[in-house]
Amino acid sequence: MPVSDAILTQILAQLDAMQVSQQTMQAKLDAITGNKKDTTPLEPKHDSDHGRSSSMTSDNAASSPIAVAPPKASLSSAAPTVGTPKTQIIGGTDKEREKLLYPGRVNLTTYPDQFGIEPHPMQWGAADPKTRGAIICSRLPSSIKHRNAVGAHSGSYSIYRALSIAMGSLSPTHKPDYSQTEPPVSIPPQPSWSDPSKIVSFDPYGHLVPSVYHKEIEEDGLDIRPSIAVTKAHLKMSELDESARKGEIEVDGKIVLKSRPATNADGSVSNAYSGVEVAVSKAAVEPVWYLPGVAERFGISESLLRRALFEDTGGMYPELITRPDIKVFLPPIGNLTVYIFGNPAFMSDKSKELTLRVHDECNGSDVFGSDICTCKPYLTYAIEECIRGAQKGGVGVVVYFRKEGRALGEVTKYLVYNLRKRGGDSADKYFKSTELIAGVKDMRFQALMPDVLHWLGITKIDKMVSMSDMKYDAIVKSGIPILHRYDIPDHLIPPDSRVEIDAKIAAGYFSSGKQVTEADLIKTVGRTWEEAEH
């Protein structure tokens, strides 16, 4: 039965009355508790809710059985308030601590036209960081009305922060002291930083936050945090020790240095070969997604991207749906790390030879040396190539992404291992085994990967140590030419990894030597569990 205009008008009038009543009660509560203006819940504006909230309800209800309630009918769906304890909250019961930490109601989301909402101006791709605007996702009272980003800093590690606060070991209002944390290595602005199409997956100003947004942090009291940190270190790897011992890597005293003598168990100096260590500059980068740019990179609409992110994070971030005015999302995923061998200034110098390896995480091989794949030997080989390139006057770069198991995760990867070993581990079944479990053979989707290269100022790559056609195509498509490609030498491939390599070559991966056809794949077979047991 159609609803008459009179009934709709009556419903809206009742909702208006409920809103006024709720605001009145909140004002009385504030007067009693002495709450400051900045800690009161954000309320919907009275004058412009009807049209927007009605259309939002009908649009969402038509496309999903889960409808987003409009702010008029969900007066508790305002932004949260957070207590401001000066020290950690340790004593008392859980209920008492909860009331101290979160004195307000449980508020699920915000809307663009709520009273007090004033997002910090944001112009993604602006050349000046002040014009671009700081990334603010904090829900603390000083910043909540100025948020221009959905999500939380630290990616997946934000969950550990929540646990630390709940246990009373961390105050939610702890203010970091950024003095003495500035980068010891310069990563200066590049032309690509002001091209909104070149960098969409992290904040290029992330390592400069304490300096370029000093006023906003110190004077305005906004909770703005770095999303990139740059430092220097020495690498120590047993594989590099062995290469130096064989004379395959030169100990030059600048990039490759002789390690200090080791000590014996009794504390005396050992006469054993102590190996080498490698001087590097490195940067840790947390993801910050500019949603319009990410959507464009993948050739989908922003609304579809937002809906998919909302649904497949279990509805963790309702503001992906309710705050279309917020264009930045800090996803709960792992970060990336950049390792630079040689002078970092050479990365943007076209006259210098640049060697690159883009490596996706493989904990089993990279750390524990599993022989079922080539990840560790390939990574080690690339590091040595970067060192040799730097020693010749160029620069080497290794970018390490947290995309375990082709971004399918380690659990899925191990399930695939089980299937392969039980079903006959032949190269012709390599990708099919993954698709049976995961439904797709790869979810790394390298479209966002070149962003970090543009951030570093890389405009051409002389040597790319990679067989991946997905990585090669993504980099070249982004405007960075690759002059030479290098696959892993045959003598570095573990015998049980031949299945992986042959399957990849047959699928179109780059190979400078051996060519593999689909008919050849059945001949390449890995070890069974029984053969590997001793």
Coordinates of C-alpha atoms in Angstrom, one line a residue:
M1 CA 0.0 0.0 0.0
P2 CA 1.5 3.4 -1.0
V3 CA 2.3 5.8 1.8
S4 CA 0.5 9.2 1.6
D5 CA 2.4 12.5 1.8
A6 CA 0.5 13.3 4.9
I7 CA 1.8 10.2 6.7
L8 CA 5.4 10.9 5.6
T9 CA 5.1 14.5 6.8
Q10 CA 3.8 13.2 10.2
I11 CA 6.7 10.8 10.5
L12 CA 9.3 13.5 9.7
A13 CA 7.7 15.8 12.3
Q14 CA 8.0 13.1 14.9
L15 CA 11.6 12.5 14.0
D16 CA 12.3 16.3 14.3
A17 CA 10.7 16.3 17.7
M18 CA 12.8 13.3 18.8
Q19 CA 15.9 15.1 17.6
V20 CA 15.1 18.3 19.5
S21 CA 14.3 16.2 22.6
Q22 CA 17.6 14.3 22.3
Q23 CA 19.6 17.5 21.9
T24 CA 17.9 19.0 24.9
M25 CA 18.7 16.0 27.0
Q26 CA 22.3 16.1 25.9
A27 CA 22.6 19.8 26.8
K28 CA 21.3 19.0 30.3
L29 CA 23.7 16.1 30.6
D30 CA 26.6 18.4 29.5
A31 CA 25.6 21.0 32.1
I32 CA 25.6 18.3 34.8
T33 CA 28.8 16.6 33.9
G34 CA 30.7 19.8 32.9
N35 CA 31.5 18.3 29.4
K36 CA 33.4 20.7 27.1
K37 CA 31.9 21.6 23.8
D38 CA 34.4 19.5 21.9
T39 CA 33.4 16.3 23.7
T40 CA 29.7 16.4 23.0
P41 CA 28.3 14.0 20.5
L42 CA 27.9 15.3 17.0
E43 CA 24.3 15.7 16.0
P44 CA 22.6 15.9 12.6
K45 CA 21.9 19.3 11.3
H46 CA 18.2 20.2 11.6
D47 CA 17.7 22.1 8.4
S48 CA 19.0 19.7 5.7
D49 CA 18.5 16.2 6.8
H50 CA 15.2 15.2 5.2
G51 CA 16.2 15.0 1.5
R52 CA 19.6 13.4 2.0
S53 CA 18.6 10.8 4.6
S54 CA 15.6 9.7 2.7
S55 CA 17.6 9.1 -0.5
M56 CA 20.3 7.3 1.4
T57 CA 17.8 4.9 3.0
S58 CA 16.1 4.1 -0.3
D59 CA 19.3 3.7 -2.3
N60 CA 20.9 1.3 0.2
A61 CA 17.7 -0.6 0.9
A62 CA 17.2 -1.2 -2.8
S63 CA 20.7 -2.6 -3.3
S64 CA 21.1 -4.7 -0.2
P65 CA 19.0 -6.3 2.6
I66 CA 21.2 -4.4 5.0
A67 CA 19.9 -0.8 4.9
V68 CA 21.9 2.1 6.4
A69 CA 19.6 4.0 8.8
P70 CA 19.5 7.7 8.2
P71 CA 20.6 10.0 11.0
K72 CA 17.1 11.2 11.7
A73 CA 16.0 7.8 12.7
S74 CA 19.3 6.8 14.3
L75 CA 20.0 9.6 16.8
S76 CA 22.6 7.5 18.5
S77 CA 24.7 7.1 15.3
A78 CA 26.9 10.1 16.1
A79 CA 30.6 10.2 16.5
P80 CA 32.1 8.8 19.6
T81 CA 33.6 10.6 22.5
V82 CA 36.7 9.5 24.2
G83 CA 37.9 10.3 27.7
T84 CA 41.2 12.2 28.2
P85 CA 43.0 10.5 31.1
K86 CA 46.4 12.1 31.8
T87 CA 47.9 8.7 32.8
Q88 CA 47.3 5.1 32.0
I89 CA 44.1 3.6 33.5
I90 CA 45.2 0.5 35.3
G91 CA 43.1 0.1 38.5
G92 CA 39.4 -0.5 38.9
T93 CA 37.0 -2.9 37.3
D94 CA 36.6 -3.3 33.6
K95 CA 33.3 -1.4 33.8
E96 CA 35.0 1.5 35.6
R97 CA 37.8 1.7 33.2
E98 CA 35.4 1.5 30.3
K99 CA 33.4 4.5 31.7
L100 CA 36.7 6.5 32.1
L101 CA 38.0 5.6 28.7
Y102 CA 34.7 6.0 26.8
P103 CA 32.3 8.2 28.9
G104 CA 29.8 8.7 26.0
R105 CA 27.3 6.5 24.3
V106 CA 28.4 3.9 21.7
N107 CA 28.2 5.9 18.5
L108 CA 28.6 4.0 15.3
T109 CA 29.1 6.5 12.5
T110 CA 28.9 10.1 11.3
Y111 CA 27.2 11.9 8.4
P112 CA 28.5 14.8 6.3
D113 CA 25.8 17.3 7.5
Q114 CA 25.9 16.7 11.2
F115 CA 26.3 19.6 13.5
G116 CA 29.9 20.4 14.2
I117 CA 31.4 18.3 11.4
E118 CA 34.3 20.4 9.9
P119 CA 36.7 18.1 8.0
H120 CA 40.2 19.4 7.7
P121 CA 40.6 20.7 4.1
M122 CA 42.1 18.1 1.8
Q123 CA 43.3 18.5 -1.8
W124 CA 45.0 15.3 -2.8
G125 CA 47.9 15.8 -5.2
A126 CA 48.5 19.4 -4.2
A127 CA 52.2 20.4 -4.5
D128 CA 52.2 22.3 -1.2
P129 CA 51.6 20.0 1.9
K130 CA 49.7 22.8 3.6
T131 CA 47.3 23.0 0.6
R132 CA 47.1 19.2 0.4
G133 CA 46.2 19.1 4.1
A134 CA 47.2 16.7 6.9
I135 CA 45.7 13.2 7.1
I136 CA 43.4 13.2 10.2
C137 CA 41.6 10.0 11.2
S138 CA 41.8 10.3 15.0
R139 CA 38.6 9.9 17.1
L140 CA 40.0 11.9 20.0
P141 CA 38.0 15.0 21.1
S142 CA 40.6 17.4 19.7
S143 CA 40.3 16.0 16.3
I144 CA 37.1 14.1 15.8
K145 CA 35.1 16.9 14.2
H146 CA 38.0 17.5 11.8
R147 CA 38.6 14.0 10.6
N148 CA 39.1 13.7 6.9
A149 CA 40.1 10.0 6.8
V150 CA 38.4 6.8 7.7
G151 CA 40.3 4.0 9.5
A152 CA 43.3 4.1 11.9
H153 CA 47.0 4.5 11.7
S154 CA 49.4 1.5 11.8
G155 CA 47.2 -0.6 9.6
S156 CA 46.7 -4.1 11.0
Y157 CA 48.7 -3.1 14.1
S158 CA 45.9 -0.8 15.2
I159 CA 44.3 -3.8 16.8
Y160 CA 47.2 -4.2 19.2
R161 CA 46.9 -0.5 20.2
A162 CA 43.2 -1.2 21.0
L163 CA 44.2 -4.2 23.2
S164 CA 46.9 -2.1 25.0
I165 CA 44.3 0.7 25.7
A166 CA 41.7 -1.9 26.9
M167 CA 44.3 -3.5 29.3
G168 CA 45.3 -0.1 30.7
S169 CA 48.9 -0.1 29.6
L170 CA 48.4 2.8 27.1
S171 CA 46.5 6.1 27.4
P172 CA 44.4 6.8 24.3
T173 CA 45.5 10.4 24.6
H174 CA 49.2 9.7 24.7
K175 CA 51.0 12.4 22.7
P176 CA 54.1 11.2 20.8
D177 CA 57.2 13.2 21.2
Y178 CA 58.6 13.5 17.6
S179 CA 61.7 15.5 18.5
Q180 CA 64.9 13.7 17.3
T181 CA 62.8 11.4 15.0
E182 CA 63.3 13.3 11.7
P183 CA 64.7 11.3 8.8
P184 CA 68.5 11.0 8.7
V185 CA 68.2 10.4 4.9
S186 CA 66.5 12.9 2.6
I187 CA 63.5 11.8 0.6
P188 CA 62.6 15.2 -0.9
P189 CA 59.5 16.1 -2.8
Q190 CA 59.3 14.9 -6.4
P191 CA 57.1 16.1 -9.3
S192 CA 55.1 12.9 -8.9
W193 CA 54.0 14.0 -5.5
S194 CA 51.8 16.7 -7.1
D195 CA 50.4 14.3 -9.7
P196 CA 47.2 12.9 -8.2
S197 CA 47.4 9.9 -10.6
K198 CA 50.9 8.8 -9.6
I199 CA 50.5 8.2 -5.8
V200 CA 47.2 7.1 -4.5
S201 CA 48.1 4.3 -2.0
F202 CA 50.0 6.2 0.7
D203 CA 50.7 9.8 1.8
P204 CA 53.9 11.1 0.1
Y205 CA 54.3 13.6 3.0
G206 CA 54.0 10.9 5.6
H207 CA 57.6 11.1 6.7
L208 CA 57.5 15.0 6.9
V209 CA 54.4 15.2 9.2
P210 CA 56.1 16.5 12.4
S211 CA 57.7 19.4 10.5
V212 CA 55.2 20.4 7.8
Y213 CA 52.2 20.1 10.1
H214 CA 53.9 21.4 13.2
K215 CA 51.4 24.2 13.8
E216 CA 48.4 21.9 13.4
I217 CA 49.9 19.5 15.9
E218 CA 51.3 21.8 18.5
E219 CA 49.1 24.9 18.3
D220 CA 45.8 23.5 16.9
G221 CA 46.0 20.3 19.0
L222 CA 45.1 18.0 16.1
D223 CA 46.1 14.4 16.4
I224 CA 48.2 14.0 13.2
R225 CA 50.7 11.1 12.9
P226 CA 53.5 10.1 10.5
S227 CA 52.6 7.3 8.2
I228 CA 56.2 6.9 6.9
A229 CA 59.5 6.7 8.8
V230 CA 63.0 6.8 7.3
T231 CA 66.1 5.6 9.0
K232 CA 69.6 4.0 8.4
A233 CA 70.8 0.6 9.4
H234 CA 73.2 -2.3 8.6
L235 CA 72.1 -5.6 7.1
K236 CA 73.6 -8.8 8.4
M237 CA 72.8 -12.0 6.3
S238 CA 74.6 -15.3 6.3
E239 CA 74.1 -15.5 2.6
L240 CA 76.0 -12.2 2.1
D241 CA 78.7 -13.5 4.4
E242 CA 79.2 -16.5 2.2
S243 CA 79.2 -14.4 -1.0
A244 CA 81.8 -12.0 0.5
R245 CA 83.9 -15.0 1.5
K246 CA 83.8 -16.3 -2.0
G247 CA 84.8 -12.9 -3.4
E248 CA 81.4 -12.5 -5.2
I249 CA 80.8 -9.3 -3.2
E250 CA 83.6 -6.8 -2.6
V251 CA 84.3 -5.5 0.9
D252 CA 84.7 -1.8 0.1
G253 CA 84.5 -0.3 3.6
K254 CA 81.6 2.0 2.6
I255 CA 78.7 -0.1 1.4
V256 CA 79.9 -3.5 2.4
L257 CA 81.9 -3.5 5.7
K258 CA 83.7 -6.2 7.5
S259 CA 81.8 -7.3 10.6
R260 CA 83.3 -7.0 14.0
P261 CA 85.0 -10.1 15.3
A262 CA 82.6 -12.6 17.0
T263 CA 83.0 -13.7 20.6
N264 CA 83.3 -17.2 21.9
A265 CA 81.0 -18.6 24.7
D266 CA 83.6 -17.7 27.3
G267 CA 83.7 -14.1 26.1
S268 CA 87.0 -14.3 24.3
V269 CA 87.4 -13.0 20.7
S270 CA 86.8 -15.6 18.1
N271 CA 89.2 -16.2 15.2
A272 CA 86.4 -17.4 13.0
Y273 CA 85.4 -15.5 9.9
S274 CA 83.0 -12.8 11.1
G275 CA 81.5 -12.0 7.7
V276 CA 80.2 -8.7 6.5
E277 CA 77.4 -6.2 7.0
V278 CA 75.8 -3.8 4.4
A279 CA 75.0 -0.2 5.0
V280 CA 71.4 0.7 3.9
S281 CA 68.9 3.5 4.1
K282 CA 65.3 2.3 4.6
A283 CA 61.8 3.5 4.9
A284 CA 58.7 2.0 6.4
V285 CA 55.5 3.1 4.7
E286 CA 51.9 2.6 6.0
P287 CA 49.0 2.5 3.5
V288 CA 46.8 5.6 3.0
W289 CA 44.4 5.1 0.2
Y290 CA 42.9 8.0 -1.8
L291 CA 39.7 6.2 -2.7
P292 CA 38.9 8.0 -6.0
G293 CA 42.4 7.4 -7.2
V294 CA 42.5 3.7 -6.1
A295 CA 39.1 3.1 -7.8
E296 CA 40.4 4.7 -11.0
R297 CA 43.5 2.6 -10.9
F298 CA 41.5 -0.6 -10.9
G299 CA 38.9 0.7 -13.4
I300 CA 35.9 0.6 -11.0
S301 CA 33.6 3.2 -9.5
E302 CA 34.4 4.7 -6.1
S303 CA 31.0 3.7 -4.8
L304 CA 31.6 0.1 -5.7
L305 CA 35.0 0.2 -4.1
R306 CA 33.6 1.7 -0.9
R307 CA 30.8 -0.9 -0.8
A308 CA 33.2 -3.8 -1.3
L309 CA 35.5 -2.5 1.4
F310 CA 32.6 -2.1 3.8
E311 CA 31.1 -5.5 3.2
D312 CA 34.3 -7.6 3.2
T313 CA 35.8 -6.0 6.3
G314 CA 32.6 -7.2 8.1
G315 CA 31.1 -3.7 8.2
M316 CA 34.0 -2.4 10.3
Y317 CA 34.0 1.0 8.7
P318 CA 30.4 2.3 8.2
E319 CA 31.7 5.7 7.2
L320 CA 32.9 4.2 3.9
I321 CA 29.1 4.3 3.2
T322 CA 27.9 7.3 5.3
R323 CA 30.7 9.7 4.6
P324 CA 31.2 10.1 0.8
D325 CA 32.8 13.5 1.6
I326 CA 35.7 11.7 3.2
K327 CA 38.0 10.5 0.3
V328 CA 40.9 8.9 2.3
F329 CA 40.9 5.5 3.9
L330 CA 43.6 3.9 6.1
P331 CA 43.1 0.2 5.4
P332 CA 43.9 -2.5 8.1
I333 CA 46.6 -4.1 6.0
G334 CA 50.4 -4.5 6.2
N335 CA 52.9 -1.9 5.1
L336 CA 55.9 -1.9 2.8
T337 CA 59.6 -1.4 3.5
V338 CA 62.1 0.2 1.1
Y339 CA 65.8 -0.7 1.3
I340 CA 68.2 1.6 -0.5
F341 CA 71.8 0.5 -1.3
G342 CA 74.1 3.4 -2.2
N343 CA 73.4 7.1 -2.3
P344 CA 69.6 7.7 -2.1
A345 CA 69.9 10.9 -4.1
F346 CA 70.9 8.8 -7.1
M347 CA 67.3 7.3 -7.3
S348 CA 66.1 10.4 -9.1
D349 CA 69.3 10.9 -11.1
K350 CA 68.7 9.5 -14.6
S351 CA 72.5 9.4 -15.2
K352 CA 72.9 6.8 -12.5
E353 CA 72.2 3.1 -13.0
L354 CA 69.3 1.8 -10.9
T355 CA 68.8 -1.8 -9.9
L356 CA 65.3 -2.8 -8.6
R357 CA 63.7 -5.7 -6.9
V358 CA 60.0 -5.6 -5.9
H359 CA 59.5 -8.5 -3.5
D360 CA 56.2 -9.7 -2.0
E361 CA 56.5 -11.3 1.5
C362 CA 57.1 -15.0 1.9
N363 CA 57.7 -15.7 5.6
G364 CA 58.3 -19.4 5.1
S365 CA 61.1 -18.9 2.6
D366 CA 62.4 -15.4 3.4
V367 CA 62.9 -16.1 7.1
F368 CA 62.8 -19.8 7.6
G369 CA 64.3 -21.0 4.3
S370 CA 61.5 -23.3 3.0
D371 CA 62.6 -24.9 -0.3
I372 CA 59.2 -25.1 -1.9
C373 CA 59.6 -21.7 -3.5
T374 CA 62.3 -19.4 -4.8
C375 CA 61.5 -16.4 -2.7
K376 CA 64.6 -16.3 -0.4
P377 CA 67.2 -17.2 -3.1
Y378 CA 65.6 -14.6 -5.5
L379 CA 65.6 -11.9 -2.8
T380 CA 69.2 -12.7 -1.8
Y381 CA 70.3 -12.6 -5.4
A382 CA 68.5 -9.3 -5.9
I383 CA 70.2 -7.8 -2.8
E384 CA 73.6 -8.8 -4.1
E385 CA 72.8 -7.3 -7.5
C386 CA 71.8 -4.0 -5.8
I387 CA 75.0 -4.0 -3.8
R388 CA 77.1 -4.6 -7.0
G389 CA 75.2 -1.8 -8.8
A390 CA 75.8 0.6 -5.9
Q391 CA 79.5 -0.2 -5.8
K392 CA 79.8 0.6 -9.5
G393 CA 78.4 4.1 -8.8
G394 CA 74.7 3.4 -9.2
V395 CA 72.0 2.7 -6.6
G396 CA 70.0 -0.4 -5.7
V397 CA 66.4 -0.5 -4.4
V398 CA 64.5 -3.4 -2.8
V399 CA 60.8 -2.8 -2.0
Y400 CA 59.4 -5.4 0.4
F401 CA 55.6 -5.6 0.4
R402 CA 53.5 -7.4 3.1
K403 CA 51.5 -9.5 0.7
E404 CA 52.0 -13.0 2.2
G405 CA 51.0 -15.9 -0.1
R406 CA 50.2 -13.7 -3.1
A407 CA 48.0 -11.6 -0.8
L408 CA 45.9 -14.7 -0.1
G409 CA 47.4 -15.2 3.3
E410 CA 49.5 -17.8 4.9
V411 CA 46.6 -20.1 6.0
T412 CA 45.4 -20.3 2.4
K413 CA 49.0 -20.9 1.2
Y414 CA 49.5 -23.8 3.5
L415 CA 46.2 -25.3 2.5
V416 CA 47.4 -25.2 -1.1
Y417 CA 50.6 -26.8 -0.1
N418 CA 48.6 -29.7 1.4
L419 CA 46.6 -30.1 -1.7
R420 CA 49.6 -30.0 -3.9
K421 CA 51.5 -32.7 -1.9
R422 CA 48.5 -35.0 -1.7
G423 CA 47.3 -34.5 -5.3
G424 CA 50.6 -34.8 -7.1
D425 CA 52.8 -31.7 -7.1
S426 CA 53.3 -31.2 -10.8
A427 CA 53.8 -27.8 -12.5
D428 CA 50.6 -28.2 -14.6
K429 CA 48.5 -28.2 -11.4
Y430 CA 50.4 -25.3 -9.7
F431 CA 48.0 -22.5 -10.4
K432 CA 44.9 -24.7 -10.5
S433 CA 45.6 -25.9 -6.9
T434 CA 45.5 -22.3 -5.7
E435 CA 42.3 -21.5 -7.6
L436 CA 40.6 -24.5 -6.1
I437 CA 41.2 -23.2 -2.6
A438 CA 41.1 -19.4 -3.0
G439 CA 39.0 -19.0 -6.1
V440 CA 41.7 -16.9 -7.8
K441 CA 45.4 -17.6 -8.4
D442 CA 46.7 -14.2 -7.2
M443 CA 45.3 -11.2 -5.3
R444 CA 48.4 -9.0 -5.2
F445 CA 47.0 -6.8 -8.0
Q446 CA 50.2 -4.8 -8.7
A447 CA 48.3 -1.7 -9.9
L448 CA 49.2 0.2 -6.7
M449 CA 52.8 -1.1 -6.4
P450 CA 54.5 1.6 -8.6
D451 CA 53.4 4.4 -6.2
V452 CA 56.4 3.9 -4.0
L453 CA 58.7 4.2 -7.0
H454 CA 57.2 7.5 -8.0
W455 CA 57.6 8.6 -4.3
L456 CA 61.3 7.8 -4.5
G457 CA 61.7 9.9 -7.6
I458 CA 62.5 6.9 -9.8
T459 CA 62.0 7.8 -13.5
K460 CA 63.8 4.8 -15.2
I461 CA 64.9 1.4 -14.2
D462 CA 68.1 0.0 -15.7
K463 CA 67.9 -3.5 -14.2
M464 CA 64.8 -5.1 -12.8
V465 CA 65.4 -8.4 -11.0
S466 CA 62.0 -10.0 -11.5
M467 CA 60.2 -12.5 -13.7
S468 CA 56.7 -11.2 -12.9
D469 CA 54.9 -9.9 -15.9
M470 CA 52.3 -8.3 -13.6
K471 CA 55.0 -6.2 -11.9
Y472 CA 56.7 -5.3 -15.1
D473 CA 53.5 -4.2 -16.8
A474 CA 52.3 -2.1 -13.9
I475 CA 55.6 -0.2 -13.7
V476 CA 55.9 0.5 -17.4
K477 CA 52.2 1.4 -17.6
S478 CA 52.8 4.0 -14.8
G479 CA 55.3 5.8 -17.0
I480 CA 58.6 4.3 -15.7
P481 CA 60.6 2.5 -18.5
I482 CA 62.5 -0.7 -17.7
L483 CA 65.7 -1.3 -19.8
H484 CA 66.7 -4.8 -18.7
R485 CA 65.0 -7.7 -16.9
Y486 CA 66.8 -10.4 -14.9
D487 CA 65.4 -13.8 -13.9
I488 CA 66.8 -16.0 -11.1
P489 CA 69.8 -18.0 -12.3
D490 CA 69.1 -21.7 -12.6
H491 CA 71.8 -22.7 -10.1
L492 CA 70.0 -20.8 -7.3
I493 CA 66.6 -22.6 -7.8
P494 CA 66.0 -25.2 -5.1
P495 CA 65.0 -28.5 -6.7
D496 CA 61.6 -28.5 -5.1
S497 CA 60.9 -25.0 -6.5
R498 CA 61.2 -26.1 -10.1
V499 CA 57.4 -26.7 -10.0
E500 CA 56.8 -23.0 -9.3
I501 CA 59.3 -21.6 -11.8
D502 CA 58.2 -23.8 -14.7
A503 CA 54.5 -23.1 -14.1
K504 CA 55.3 -19.4 -14.0
I505 CA 57.3 -19.4 -17.2
A506 CA 54.6 -21.4 -19.0
A507 CA 52.0 -18.8 -17.8
G508 CA 54.0 -16.0 -19.4
Y509 CA 56.5 -14.9 -16.8
F510 CA 59.8 -13.6 -18.1
S511 CA 62.7 -16.0 -18.7
S512 CA 65.9 -15.3 -20.4
G513 CA 66.7 -18.9 -21.0
K514 CA 64.5 -22.0 -20.6
Q515 CA 61.1 -21.9 -22.3
V516 CA 58.3 -24.1 -21.0
T517 CA 55.2 -25.2 -22.8
E518 CA 52.0 -26.4 -21.3
A519 CA 52.9 -29.9 -22.5
D520 CA 56.2 -29.8 -20.5
L521 CA 54.5 -29.0 -17.2
I522 CA 53.4 -32.5 -16.4
K523 CA 57.0 -33.6 -16.4
T524 CA 58.0 -31.2 -13.6
V525 CA 57.1 -32.8 -10.3
G526 CA 58.0 -31.8 -6.7
R527 CA 58.9 -34.0 -3.8
T528 CA 56.2 -35.8 -1.9
W529 CA 56.1 -35.6 1.9
E530 CA 57.4 -39.1 2.1
E531 CA 60.5 -38.2 0.1
A532 CA 61.2 -35.2 2.3
E533 CA 60.9 -37.2 5.6
H534 CA 64.1 -38.4 7.2

